[in-house]
Amino acid sequence: MGAHLIAVVGEATRGRVYVTPTAAQAEAAVVPRPEDVPDGDIFDWPGRINVFRYGMTQWADLFTNRQLVALTTLSDLVGEARERALTDALAAGMEPGARLEDGGTGAEAYADAVATYLTLAVGRQTDRLSSLASWQSNGEKVRNVFGRQALPMVWDYAEVNPFSRSSGGFAGNVEWVEKAVAHTPAFSSSVAVQADAATRSYDGLAISTDPPYYDNIGYSDLSDYFYVWLRRSLSTIQSKTVGTMLTPKAEELVANPYRHGGKAGAEQFFIEGFNSVFARVRQGANLSIPMTIYYAYKQQDTRDAGTSSTGWHTLLDGLIESGWEVTATWPMRSERGGRLISVGTNALASSIVLACRPRPEEAPATTRRAFVAALKSELPEALRTLMQGAIAPVDLAQAAIGPGISVFSRYSRVREADGSDMSVKDALLLINSTLDEVIGEQESDFDPDTRFAVKWYRQYGWARENSGIADQLARSSDTSIGALERGGIFEAKGGKARLLSPSHLEGAWDAAAD
């Protein structure tokens, strides 16, 4: 697959100027491929890593020869910079000491730290200097490869000058690393280690985690994009950290159907692994401190069954199954609006924080009737406490689920009339219904879509609002944006959402007959 230079972008008095390239400029890109490029196979995961289908099967294939020359040169210079930093440190009177990986704090460790920070800057450079880096018309600059957690094919790419001071230059990437380091707490010593969540010890630890989101992101497969460059620079400096050729894959808790024998096998692998991890955490963690879990997976639905899909329910199911009681859920604005995935799309706006404590081993079972009675008894006071804060209705709907799911998860099981165990989905339906009664609304018998519409109208009327907020309110009402759109009452596109007014509904629609 070839490439053709179509324009050169330069700086002008008032912004950018686009000029036709000369023959010399086109020829300057024709350079031999370096020999010592990073090795590693790209995994074929359609919809996540599409470049494989276009013949890009090695990580080095994602860069032009000229880009590879620049990146391998920068990578090689990391070692030289380390030696210079070591010489300067020794000349300043520092003791040599042990290496950084061995816990050293002297000149050798100092030099290792400098080299590590420079390697991170090289890693940032690969995110801008690649044949997958596109041109961002808004702002007229190079857009990084990972605007979202995927590697789609890019047909028109922009090649930045790494020696410029404009967006994507190496000096700017070093400055970004410097800013991060300056804001990193350094008041006491600490360690960061790689460990398998399913087998490591949690003795005495406080747990706050953002777990994998089912099949939404292929973390390890995407991490190799940067890892192969980190390993090239740090193989003799951080040899324990980058000891493997590529990142570990087999134990990764992601429902990858291409690695676990299809969708059914991937689902089983994820659920069993998820439950196992949180059961192990319960055995050893510091139980005097609540475990907090962050959830930011966009709610979707199953078209055939008309029910919400595995993300939200799987998380709650796994926690309750592994012996945890969810004591609170709280919305948190966590997603930056200007990120690539949120521009013109229906992207998530918030994360949900779940506070969890261990459920006693001797926790009793209960019946559906007793569960509903407990909800009606406890939710009024809990809701009044929440409403004393400055919480928007869209956030209140999600936060109020916390006290309800806390009632459900305190029992070892909730029995239905036929003797079967109540599912999390059914519990959420009862919680939402009870919440509506508690607030004094008359929608307790409404279906989830109608309940969503009433809440949305009270907050926004017919106006447009962020689709991430719509997704959050839909999740708390146990529906989804897709289901609402298919119902013909809602519209979400371009990152904005709205409830359709009667004048926008289909002409054959009859409110009395619906």
One Martini backbone bead per residue (centre of mass of N, CA, C, O) as a GRO file, in nm:
protein
  514
    1MET     BB    1   0.094   0.037   0.025
    2GLY     BB    2   0.065   0.363  -0.057
    3ALA     BB    3   0.180   0.715  -0.092
    4HIS     BB    4   0.063   1.069  -0.118
    5LEU     BB    5   0.157   1.390  -0.151
    6ILE     BB    6  -0.081   1.678  -0.124
    7ALA     BB    7   0.042   1.855   0.127
    8VAL     BB    8   0.160   2.159   0.284
    9VAL     BB    9   0.201   2.280   0.615
   10GLY     BB   10   0.204   2.615   0.728
   11GLU     BB   11   0.303   2.917   0.859
   12ALA     BB   12   0.124   3.210   0.929
   13THR     BB   13   0.009   3.502   1.039
   14ARG     BB   14  -0.306   3.358   1.017
   15GLY     BB   15  -0.199   3.064   1.052
   16ARG     BB   16  -0.252   2.851   0.797
   17VAL     BB   17  -0.085   2.698   0.510
   18TYR     BB   18  -0.163   2.560   0.180
   19VAL     BB   19   0.056   2.363  -0.023
   20THR     BB   20   0.211   2.256  -0.290
   21PRO     BB   21   0.422   2.017  -0.349
   22THR     BB   22   0.733   1.938  -0.409
   23ALA     BB   23   0.957   1.720  -0.526
   24ALA     BB   24   1.153   1.743  -0.284
   25GLN     BB   25   0.943   1.683  -0.063
   26ALA     BB   26   0.864   1.401  -0.166
   27GLU     BB   27   1.159   1.278  -0.163
   28ALA     BB   28   1.219   1.312   0.148
   29ALA     BB   29   1.030   1.051   0.223
   30VAL     BB   30   1.244   0.870   0.069
   31VAL     BB   31   1.343   0.614   0.282
   32PRO     BB   32   1.489   0.388   0.448
   33ARG     BB   33   1.444   0.121   0.643
   34PRO     BB   34   1.501   0.040   0.938
   35GLU     BB   35   1.622  -0.234   1.116
   36ASP     BB   36   1.552  -0.143   1.432
   37VAL     BB   37   1.250  -0.240   1.476
   38PRO     BB   38   0.971  -0.311   1.617
   39ASP     BB   39   0.835  -0.598   1.738
   40GLY     BB   40   0.513  -0.734   1.644
   41ASP     BB   41   0.192  -0.848   1.660
   42ILE     BB   42  -0.118  -0.791   1.533
   43PHE     BB   43  -0.439  -0.806   1.634
   44ASP     BB   44  -0.743  -0.951   1.520
   45TRP     BB   45  -1.013  -0.703   1.581
   46PRO     BB   46  -1.298  -0.639   1.479
   47GLY     BB   47  -1.370  -0.292   1.552
   48ARG     BB   48  -1.077  -0.232   1.696
   49ILE     BB   49  -0.852  -0.367   1.474
   50ASN     BB   50  -0.851  -0.284   1.137
   51VAL     BB   51  -0.558  -0.280   1.009
   52PHE     BB   52  -0.515  -0.583   0.955
   53ARG     BB   53  -0.709  -0.590   0.690
   54TYR     BB   54  -0.466  -0.393   0.542
   55GLY     BB   55  -0.167  -0.535   0.613
   56MET     BB   56  -0.123  -0.448   0.923
   57THR     BB   57   0.069  -0.683   1.125
   58GLN     BB   58   0.280  -0.476   1.226
   59TRP     BB   59   0.377  -0.216   1.421
   60ALA     BB   60   0.571  -0.086   1.203
   61ASP     BB   61   0.337  -0.046   0.980
   62LEU     BB   62   0.226   0.237   1.122
   63PHE     BB   63   0.488   0.348   0.976
   64THR     BB   64   0.694   0.531   0.821
   65ASN     BB   65   1.015   0.550   0.737
   66ARG     BB   66   1.059   0.837   0.844
   67GLN     BB   67   0.933   0.783   1.121
   68LEU     BB   68   1.126   0.552   1.204
   69VAL     BB   69   1.383   0.717   1.202
   70ALA     BB   70   1.299   0.916   1.423
   71LEU     BB   71   1.217   0.712   1.652
   72THR     BB   72   1.481   0.545   1.669
   73THR     BB   73   1.659   0.785   1.736
   74LEU     BB   74   1.521   0.872   1.997
   75SER     BB   75   1.551   0.598   2.137
   76ASP     BB   76   1.867   0.589   2.131
   77LEU     BB   77   1.906   0.865   2.296
   78VAL     BB   78   1.828   0.769   2.576
   79GLY     BB   79   2.094   0.629   2.651
   80GLU     BB   80   2.271   0.882   2.625
   81ALA     BB   81   2.117   1.053   2.836
   82ARG     BB   82   2.177   0.869   3.075
   83GLU     BB   83   2.486   0.899   3.078
   84ARG     BB   84   2.485   1.204   3.124
   85ALA     BB   85   2.323   1.201   3.390
   86LEU     BB   86   2.528   1.027   3.545
   87THR     BB   87   2.772   1.212   3.520
   88ASP     BB   88   2.641   1.460   3.658
   89ALA     BB   89   2.573   1.322   3.930
   90LEU     BB   90   2.861   1.242   4.009
   91ALA     BB   91   2.978   1.534   3.987
   92ALA     BB   92   2.769   1.630   4.226
   93GLY     BB   93   2.812   1.376   4.456
   94MET     BB   94   2.674   1.123   4.398
   95GLU     BB   95   2.594   0.817   4.462
   96PRO     BB   96   2.547   0.550   4.281
   97GLY     BB   97   2.410   0.296   4.357
   98ALA     BB   98   2.124   0.165   4.274
   99ARG     BB   99   1.890   0.075   4.083
  100LEU     BB  100   1.566   0.155   4.040
  101GLU     BB  101   1.446  -0.143   4.045
  102ASP     BB  102   1.618  -0.183   4.336
  103GLY     BB  103   1.566   0.100   4.510
  104GLY     BB  104   1.721   0.333   4.429
  105THR     BB  105   1.875   0.692   4.501
  106GLY     BB  106   2.097   0.750   4.314
  107ALA     BB  107   2.257   0.801   4.023
  108GLU     BB  108   2.143   0.554   3.875
  109ALA     BB  109   1.844   0.614   3.937
  110TYR     BB  110   1.835   0.893   3.816
  111ALA     BB  111   1.904   0.806   3.526
  112ASP     BB  112   1.665   0.614   3.494
  113ALA     BB  113   1.444   0.829   3.528
  114VAL     BB  114   1.517   1.007   3.289
  115ALA     BB  115   1.486   0.782   3.076
  116THR     BB  116   1.187   0.722   3.133
  117TYR     BB  117   1.073   1.002   3.066
  118LEU     BB  118   1.180   1.007   2.772
  119THR     BB  119   1.024   0.756   2.682
  120LEU     BB  120   0.744   0.878   2.720
  121ALA     BB  121   0.791   1.093   2.501
  122VAL     BB  122   0.823   0.892   2.271
  123GLY     BB  123   0.544   0.769   2.304
  124ARG     BB  124   0.393   1.031   2.238
  125GLN     BB  125   0.512   1.055   1.952
  126THR     BB  126   0.369   0.801   1.830
  127ASP     BB  127   0.076   0.942   1.851
  128ARG     BB  128   0.172   1.163   1.611
  129LEU     BB  129   0.389   0.963   1.449
  130SER     BB  130   0.170   0.844   1.211
  131SER     BB  131  -0.042   0.681   0.970
  132LEU     BB  132  -0.294   0.738   1.199
  133ALA     BB  133  -0.262   1.046   1.180
  134SER     BB  134  -0.473   1.301   1.164
  135TRP     BB  135  -0.660   1.580   1.056
  136GLN     BB  136  -0.756   1.873   1.239
  137SER     BB  137  -0.964   2.119   1.150
  138ASN     BB  138  -1.007   2.181   1.445
  139GLY     BB  139  -0.713   2.379   1.478
  140GLU     BB  140  -0.503   2.282   1.280
  141LYS     BB  141  -0.405   1.965   1.348
  142VAL     BB  142  -0.274   1.693   1.486
  143ARG     BB  143  -0.414   1.388   1.540
  144ASN     BB  144  -0.421   1.143   1.738
  145VAL     BB  145  -0.453   0.809   1.736
  146PHE     BB  146  -0.595   0.802   2.044
  147GLY     BB  147  -0.904   0.921   2.043
  148ARG     BB  148  -0.957   0.615   2.082
  149GLN     BB  149  -1.004   0.265   2.171
  150ALA     BB  150  -0.850   0.232   1.868
  151LEU     BB  151  -0.763   0.099   1.517
  152PRO     BB  152  -0.830   0.260   1.259
  153MET     BB  153  -0.852   0.340   0.946
  154VAL     BB  154  -0.633   0.571   0.761
  155TRP     BB  155  -0.624   0.760   0.458
  156ASP     BB  156  -0.561   1.055   0.585
  157TYR     BB  157  -0.250   1.168   0.674
  158ALA     BB  158  -0.037   1.326   0.919
  159GLU     BB  159   0.298   1.474   0.918
  160VAL     BB  160   0.501   1.556   1.158
  161ASN     BB  161   0.736   1.777   1.292
  162PRO     BB  162   0.946   1.687   1.553
  163PHE     BB  163   1.117   1.983   1.548
  164SER     BB  164   0.884   2.139   1.624
  165ARG     BB  165   0.660   2.374   1.810
  166SER     BB  166   0.426   2.232   1.736
  167SER     BB  167   0.197   2.013   1.717
  168GLY     BB  168   0.384   1.707   1.794
  169GLY     BB  169   0.638   1.781   1.908
  170PHE     BB  170   0.892   1.676   2.110
  171ALA     BB  171   0.910   1.913   2.308
  172GLY     BB  172   0.609   1.899   2.389
  173ASN     BB  173   0.622   1.609   2.508
  174VAL     BB  174   0.820   1.675   2.732
  175GLU     BB  175   0.641   1.890   2.868
  176TRP     BB  176   0.410   1.697   2.946
  177VAL     BB  177   0.578   1.522   3.134
  178GLU     BB  178   0.668   1.749   3.322
  179LYS     BB  179   0.383   1.823   3.422
  180ALA     BB  180   0.314   1.550   3.544
  181VAL     BB  181   0.547   1.540   3.747
  182ALA     BB  182   0.477   1.811   3.896
  183HIS     BB  183   0.179   1.670   3.984
  184THR     BB  184   0.325   1.455   4.146
  185PRO     BB  185   0.338   1.301   4.422
  186ALA     BB  186   0.652   1.332   4.657
  187PHE     BB  187   0.641   1.279   4.990
  188SER     BB  188   0.658   0.965   4.937
  189SER     BB  189   0.709   0.648   4.914
  190SER     BB  190   0.648   0.431   4.624
  191VAL     BB  191   0.470   0.168   4.443
  192ALA     BB  192   0.459  -0.001   4.118
  193VAL     BB  193   0.281  -0.295   4.013
  194GLN     BB  194   0.263  -0.598   3.857
  195ALA     BB  195  -0.055  -0.784   3.868
  196ASP     BB  196  -0.269  -1.042   3.932
  197ALA     BB  197  -0.593  -1.004   4.034
  198ALA     BB  198  -0.653  -1.326   4.083
  199THR     BB  199  -0.365  -1.383   4.277
  200ARG     BB  200  -0.322  -1.164   4.455
  201SER     BB  201  -0.272  -0.972   4.732
  202TYR     BB  202  -0.504  -0.778   4.977
  203ASP     BB  203  -0.367  -0.719   5.234
  204GLY     BB  204  -0.474  -0.418   5.381
  205LEU     BB  205  -0.621  -0.293   5.141
  206ALA     BB  206  -0.730  -0.028   4.951
  207ILE     BB  207  -1.008  -0.016   4.718
  208SER     BB  208  -0.971   0.140   4.385
  209THR     BB  209  -1.159   0.081   4.081
  210ASP     BB  210  -1.136   0.028   3.711
  211PRO     BB  211  -1.281  -0.191   3.544
  212PRO     BB  212  -1.350  -0.379   3.302
  213TYR     BB  213  -1.567  -0.343   2.994
  214TYR     BB  214  -1.576  -0.622   2.893
  215ASP     BB  215  -1.566  -0.555   2.530
  216ASN     BB  216  -1.485  -0.245   2.480
  217ILE     BB  217  -1.167  -0.303   2.552
  218GLY     BB  218  -0.834  -0.380   2.421
  219TYR     BB  219  -0.586  -0.327   2.613
  220SER     BB  220  -0.337  -0.506   2.538
  221ASP     BB  221  -0.346  -0.478   2.229
  222LEU     BB  222  -0.310  -0.161   2.240
  223SER     BB  223  -0.052  -0.138   2.424
  224ASP     BB  224   0.161  -0.239   2.212
  225TYR     BB  225   0.207   0.023   2.063
  226PHE     BB  226   0.392   0.128   2.309
  227TYR     BB  227   0.557  -0.111   2.424
  228VAL     BB  228   0.765  -0.156   2.192
  229TRP     BB  229   0.905   0.121   2.257
  230LEU     BB  230   0.969   0.089   2.553
  231ARG     BB  231   1.145  -0.166   2.519
  232ARG     BB  232   1.362  -0.046   2.335
  233SER     BB  233   1.462   0.168   2.562
  234LEU     BB  234   1.423  -0.029   2.854
  235SER     BB  235   1.564  -0.317   2.857
  236THR     BB  236   1.822  -0.205   3.055
  237ILE     BB  237   1.642  -0.031   3.277
  238GLN     BB  238   1.338  -0.201   3.276
  239SER     BB  239   1.355  -0.527   3.270
  240LYS     BB  240   1.105  -0.618   3.445
  241THR     BB  241   0.877  -0.454   3.305
  242VAL     BB  242   1.004  -0.540   2.993
  243GLY     BB  243   1.036  -0.872   2.972
  244THR     BB  244   0.833  -0.888   2.750
  245MET     BB  245   0.751  -0.869   2.422
  246LEU     BB  246   0.456  -0.853   2.526
  247THR     BB  247   0.168  -0.824   2.650
  248PRO     BB  248  -0.041  -0.974   2.839
  249LYS     BB  249  -0.342  -1.192   2.756
  250ALA     BB  250  -0.483  -1.453   2.876
  251GLU     BB  251  -0.580  -1.309   3.170
  252GLU     BB  252  -0.744  -1.100   3.057
  253LEU     BB  253  -1.042  -0.914   3.159
  254VAL     BB  254  -1.184  -0.987   2.855
  255ALA     BB  255  -1.452  -1.019   2.616
  256ASN     BB  256  -1.295  -1.203   2.380
  257PRO     BB  257  -1.415  -1.384   2.112
  258TYR     BB  258  -1.116  -1.440   1.969
  259ARG     BB  259  -0.999  -1.588   2.256
  260HIS     BB  260  -1.290  -1.753   2.372
  261GLY     BB  261  -1.485  -1.903   2.163
  262GLY     BB  262  -1.670  -1.668   2.159
  263LYS     BB  263  -1.930  -1.518   2.321
  264ALA     BB  264  -1.988  -1.734   2.536
  265GLY     BB  265  -1.693  -1.774   2.632
  266ALA     BB  266  -1.640  -1.475   2.703
  267GLU     BB  267  -1.861  -1.445   2.916
  268GLN     BB  268  -1.766  -1.666   3.108
  269PHE     BB  269  -1.481  -1.559   3.157
  270PHE     BB  270  -1.563  -1.286   3.277
  271ILE     BB  271  -1.753  -1.365   3.508
  272GLU     BB  272  -1.560  -1.558   3.659
  273GLY     BB  273  -1.330  -1.354   3.693
  274PHE     BB  274  -1.479  -1.127   3.835
  275ASN     BB  275  -1.581  -1.290   4.081
  276SER     BB  276  -1.301  -1.388   4.175
  277VAL     BB  277  -1.169  -1.117   4.239
  278PHE     BB  278  -1.388  -1.007   4.450
  279ALA     BB  279  -1.358  -1.247   4.639
  280ARG     BB  280  -1.055  -1.198   4.704
  281VAL     BB  281  -1.077  -0.915   4.815
  282ARG     BB  282  -1.264  -0.992   5.057
  283GLN     BB  283  -1.043  -1.169   5.213
  284GLY     BB  284  -0.802  -0.909   5.246
  285ALA     BB  285  -0.910  -0.646   5.275
  286ASN     BB  286  -0.984  -0.337   5.403
  287LEU     BB  287  -1.298  -0.337   5.571
  288SER     BB  288  -1.302  -0.031   5.694
  289ILE     BB  289  -1.304   0.030   5.384
  290PRO     BB  290  -1.451   0.116   5.115
  291MET     BB  291  -1.519   0.005   4.811
  292THR     BB  292  -1.434   0.144   4.490
  293ILE     BB  293  -1.624   0.184   4.179
  294TYR     BB  294  -1.585   0.242   3.834
  295TYR     BB  295  -1.842   0.347   3.591
  296ALA     BB  296  -1.831   0.400   3.205
  297TYR     BB  297  -2.055   0.238   3.054
  298LYS     BB  298  -2.245   0.240   2.789
  299GLN     BB  299  -2.566   0.205   2.739
  300GLN     BB  300  -2.730  -0.085   2.618
  301ASP     BB  301  -2.912  -0.305   2.391
  302THR     BB  302  -3.126  -0.574   2.317
  303ARG     BB  303  -3.313  -0.613   2.044
  304ASP     BB  304  -3.466  -0.879   2.088
  305ALA     BB  305  -3.543  -0.842   2.409
  306GLY     BB  306  -3.534  -0.536   2.520
  307THR     BB  307  -3.267  -0.533   2.692
  308SER     BB  308  -3.024  -0.478   2.886
  309SER     BB  309  -2.702  -0.514   2.893
  310THR     BB  310  -2.418  -0.643   3.060
  311GLY     BB  311  -2.267  -0.414   3.198
  312TRP     BB  312  -2.434  -0.321   3.455
  313HIS     BB  313  -2.542  -0.603   3.549
  314THR     BB  314  -2.272  -0.754   3.570
  315LEU     BB  315  -2.150  -0.583   3.789
  316LEU     BB  316  -2.367  -0.628   4.008
  317ASP     BB  317  -2.373  -0.934   4.002
  318GLY     BB  318  -2.073  -0.984   4.076
  319LEU     BB  319  -2.068  -0.843   4.351
  320ILE     BB  320  -2.298  -1.001   4.488
  321GLU     BB  321  -2.190  -1.291   4.432
  322SER     BB  322  -1.900  -1.212   4.593
  323GLY     BB  323  -2.011  -1.058   4.877
  324TRP     BB  324  -2.139  -0.772   4.813
  325GLU     BB  325  -2.238  -0.447   4.925
  326VAL     BB  326  -2.423  -0.190   4.796
  327THR     BB  327  -2.431   0.144   4.943
  328ALA     BB  328  -2.358   0.322   4.676
  329THR     BB  329  -2.442   0.570   4.422
  330TRP     BB  330  -2.239   0.800   4.209
  331PRO     BB  331  -2.212   1.071   4.022
  332MET     BB  332  -1.946   1.164   3.775
  333ARG     BB  333  -1.776   1.403   3.617
  334SER     BB  334  -1.529   1.254   3.368
  335GLU     BB  335  -1.585   1.361   3.071
  336ARG     BB  336  -1.445   1.506   2.808
  337GLY     BB  337  -1.593   1.695   2.557
  338GLY     BB  338  -1.328   1.727   2.342
  339ARG     BB  339  -1.308   1.455   2.268
  340LEU     BB  340  -1.329   1.269   1.993
  341ILE     BB  341  -1.580   1.082   2.077
  342SER     BB  342  -1.763   1.357   2.146
  343VAL     BB  343  -1.758   1.453   1.851
  344GLY     BB  344  -2.063   1.407   1.717
  345THR     BB  345  -2.154   1.218   1.960
  346ASN     BB  346  -2.291   0.962   2.184
  347ALA     BB  347  -2.145   1.029   2.465
  348LEU     BB  348  -2.018   1.005   2.759
  349ALA     BB  349  -2.034   1.204   3.079
  350SER     BB  350  -2.028   0.975   3.307
  351SER     BB  351  -1.968   0.836   3.617
  352ILE     BB  352  -1.989   0.556   3.843
  353VAL     BB  353  -1.993   0.529   4.194
  354LEU     BB  354  -1.919   0.248   4.399
  355ALA     BB  355  -2.007   0.147   4.721
  356CYS     BB  356  -1.847  -0.119   4.918
  357ARG     BB  357  -1.943  -0.399   5.130
  358PRO     BB  358  -1.945  -0.662   5.311
  359ARG     BB  359  -2.132  -0.944   5.332
  360PRO     BB  360  -2.252  -1.133   5.546
  361GLU     BB  361  -2.249  -1.472   5.574
  362GLU     BB  362  -2.541  -1.460   5.746
  363ALA     BB  363  -2.720  -1.364   5.541
  364PRO     BB  364  -3.034  -1.334   5.459
  365ALA     BB  365  -3.324  -1.423   5.327
  366THR     BB  366  -3.591  -1.331   5.093
  367THR     BB  367  -3.871  -1.178   4.970
  368ARG     BB  368  -4.034  -0.987   4.756
  369ARG     BB  369  -4.225  -0.855   4.961
  370ALA     BB  370  -4.004  -0.776   5.170
  371PHE     BB  371  -3.836  -0.606   4.978
  372VAL     BB  372  -4.051  -0.392   4.914
  373ALA     BB  373  -4.096  -0.307   5.208
  374ALA     BB  374  -3.804  -0.207   5.254
  375LEU     BB  375  -3.805   0.011   5.042
  376LYS     BB  376  -4.052   0.176   5.159
  377SER     BB  377  -3.904   0.226   5.437
  378GLU     BB  378  -3.602   0.348   5.341
  379LEU     BB  379  -3.614   0.554   5.093
  380PRO     BB  380  -3.725   0.825   5.199
  381GLU     BB  381  -3.481   0.910   5.378
  382ALA     BB  382  -3.262   0.877   5.161
  383LEU     BB  383  -3.383   1.082   4.961
  384ARG     BB  384  -3.381   1.332   5.143
  385THR     BB  385  -3.076   1.340   5.174
  386LEU     BB  386  -3.011   1.382   4.873
  387MET     BB  387  -3.198   1.645   4.826
  388GLN     BB  388  -3.015   1.840   5.005
  389GLY     BB  389  -2.858   1.845   4.767
  390ALA     BB  390  -2.704   1.963   4.459
  391ILE     BB  391  -2.906   1.777   4.256
  392ALA     BB  392  -2.972   1.673   3.966
  393PRO     BB  393  -3.211   1.483   3.832
  394VAL     BB  394  -3.018   1.303   3.660
  395ASP     BB  395  -2.847   1.227   3.921
  396LEU     BB  396  -3.063   1.133   4.120
  397ALA     BB  397  -3.152   0.876   3.970
  398GLN     BB  398  -2.877   0.730   4.022
  399ALA     BB  399  -2.821   0.777   4.327
  400ALA     BB  400  -3.096   0.637   4.427
  401ILE     BB  401  -3.009   0.339   4.371
  402GLY     BB  402  -2.824   0.280   4.608
  403PRO     BB  403  -3.028   0.223   4.842
  404GLY     BB  404  -3.173  -0.006   4.684
  405ILE     BB  405  -2.928  -0.198   4.624
  406SER     BB  406  -2.862  -0.230   4.923
  407VAL     BB  407  -3.106  -0.394   4.999
  408PHE     BB  408  -3.062  -0.627   4.798
  409SER     BB  409  -2.744  -0.694   4.881
  410ARG     BB  410  -2.797  -0.788   5.191
  411TYR     BB  411  -2.894  -1.041   5.061
  412SER     BB  412  -2.841  -1.364   4.961
  413ARG     BB  413  -3.156  -1.365   4.870
  414VAL     BB  414  -3.437  -1.326   4.636
  415ARG     BB  415  -3.757  -1.450   4.629
  416GLU     BB  416  -3.977  -1.564   4.431
  417ALA     BB  417  -4.282  -1.713   4.396
  418ASP     BB  418  -4.132  -1.969   4.236
  419GLY     BB  419  -3.825  -1.974   4.391
  420SER     BB  420  -3.660  -1.787   4.246
  421ASP     BB  421  -3.416  -1.567   4.169
  422MET     BB  422  -3.362  -1.247   4.172
  423SER     BB  423  -3.274  -1.017   3.958
  424VAL     BB  424  -3.122  -0.724   3.899
  425LYS     BB  425  -3.321  -0.617   3.694
  426ASP     BB  426  -3.577  -0.655   3.870
  427ALA     BB  427  -3.477  -0.484   4.105
  428LEU     BB  428  -3.455  -0.215   3.946
  429LEU     BB  429  -3.753  -0.193   3.878
  430LEU     BB  430  -3.850  -0.176   4.174
  431ILE     BB  431  -3.683   0.067   4.257
  432ASN     BB  432  -3.799   0.270   4.054
  433SER     BB  433  -4.092   0.240   4.142
  434THR     BB  434  -4.046   0.326   4.439
  435LEU     BB  435  -3.926   0.603   4.387
  436ASP     BB  436  -4.178   0.722   4.256
  437GLU     BB  437  -4.353   0.694   4.507
  438VAL     BB  438  -4.179   0.859   4.703
  439ILE     BB  439  -4.191   1.131   4.533
  440GLY     BB  440  -4.510   1.134   4.435
  441GLU     BB  441  -4.559   0.997   4.185
  442GLN     BB  442  -4.766   0.856   3.895
  443GLU     BB  443  -4.538   0.621   3.762
  444SER     BB  444  -4.523   0.325   3.887
  445ASP     BB  445  -4.668   0.182   3.614
  446PHE     BB  446  -4.454   0.250   3.432
  447ASP     BB  447  -4.247   0.225   3.194
  448PRO     BB  448  -3.922   0.298   3.135
  449ASP     BB  449  -3.968   0.498   2.896
  450THR     BB  450  -4.178   0.680   3.038
  451ARG     BB  451  -4.009   0.752   3.284
  452PHE     BB  452  -3.792   0.895   3.124
  453ALA     BB  453  -3.968   1.111   2.983
  454VAL     BB  454  -4.062   1.255   3.238
  455LYS     BB  455  -3.782   1.334   3.349
  456TRP     BB  456  -3.682   1.487   3.101
  457TYR     BB  457  -3.909   1.700   3.080
  458ARG     BB  458  -3.864   1.833   3.363
  459GLN     BB  459  -3.567   1.929   3.282
  460TYR     BB  460  -3.587   1.997   2.932
  461GLY     BB  461  -3.810   1.919   2.762
  462TRP     BB  462  -3.749   1.995   2.411
  463ALA     BB  463  -3.463   2.017   2.453
  464ARG     BB  464  -3.132   2.003   2.410
  465GLU     BB  465  -2.887   1.752   2.510
  466ASN     BB  466  -2.661   1.565   2.634
  467SER     BB  467  -2.616   1.226   2.559
  468GLY     BB  468  -2.477   1.138   2.823
  469ILE     BB  469  -2.715   1.215   3.006
  470ALA     BB  470  -2.918   1.029   2.870
  471ASP     BB  471  -2.771   0.767   2.939
  472GLN     BB  472  -2.786   0.795   3.246
  473LEU     BB  473  -3.099   0.812   3.269
  474ALA     BB  474  -3.154   0.544   3.125
  475ARG     BB  475  -3.009   0.361   3.325
  476SER     BB  476  -3.183   0.445   3.578
  477SER     BB  477  -3.454   0.343   3.404
  478ASP     BB  478  -3.393   0.076   3.242
  479THR     BB  479  -3.272   0.179   2.966
  480SER     BB  480  -3.223   0.313   2.627
  481ILE     BB  481  -3.156   0.492   2.354
  482GLY     BB  482  -3.233   0.277   2.145
  483ALA     BB  483  -3.518   0.215   2.258
  484LEU     BB  484  -3.627   0.507   2.235
  485GLU     BB  485  -3.592   0.536   1.928
  486ARG     BB  486  -3.770   0.288   1.850
  487GLY     BB  487  -4.025   0.426   1.995
  488GLY     BB  488  -4.031   0.741   1.875
  489ILE     BB  489  -3.941   0.968   2.130
  490PHE     BB  490  -3.630   0.981   2.039
  491GLU     BB  491  -3.314   1.176   1.996
  492ALA     BB  492  -2.968   1.082   1.884
  493LYS     BB  493  -2.722   1.322   1.768
  494GLY     BB  494  -2.422   1.478   1.764
  495GLY     BB  495  -2.427   1.471   2.100
  496LYS     BB  496  -2.742   1.504   2.095
  497ALA     BB  497  -3.060   1.533   2.277
  498ARG     BB  498  -3.425   1.450   2.245
  499LEU     BB  499  -3.753   1.509   2.290
  500LEU     BB  500  -4.031   1.444   2.116
  501SER     BB  501  -4.268   1.614   1.994
  502PRO     BB  502  -4.582   1.580   1.871
  503SER     BB  503  -4.499   1.715   1.588
  504HIS     BB  504  -4.265   1.473   1.544
  505LEU     BB  505  -4.453   1.259   1.522
  506GLU     BB  506  -4.621   1.033   1.391
  507GLY     BB  507  -4.928   1.063   1.241
  508ALA     BB  508  -5.044   0.774   1.360
  509TRP     BB  509  -5.022   0.872   1.639
  510ASP     BB  510  -5.193   0.774   1.955
  511ALA     BB  511  -5.221   0.853   2.278
  512ALA     BB  512  -5.477   0.682   2.362
  513ALA     BB  513  -5.355   0.404   2.219
  514ASP     BB  514  -5.063   0.368   2.369
   0.00000   0.00000   0.00000
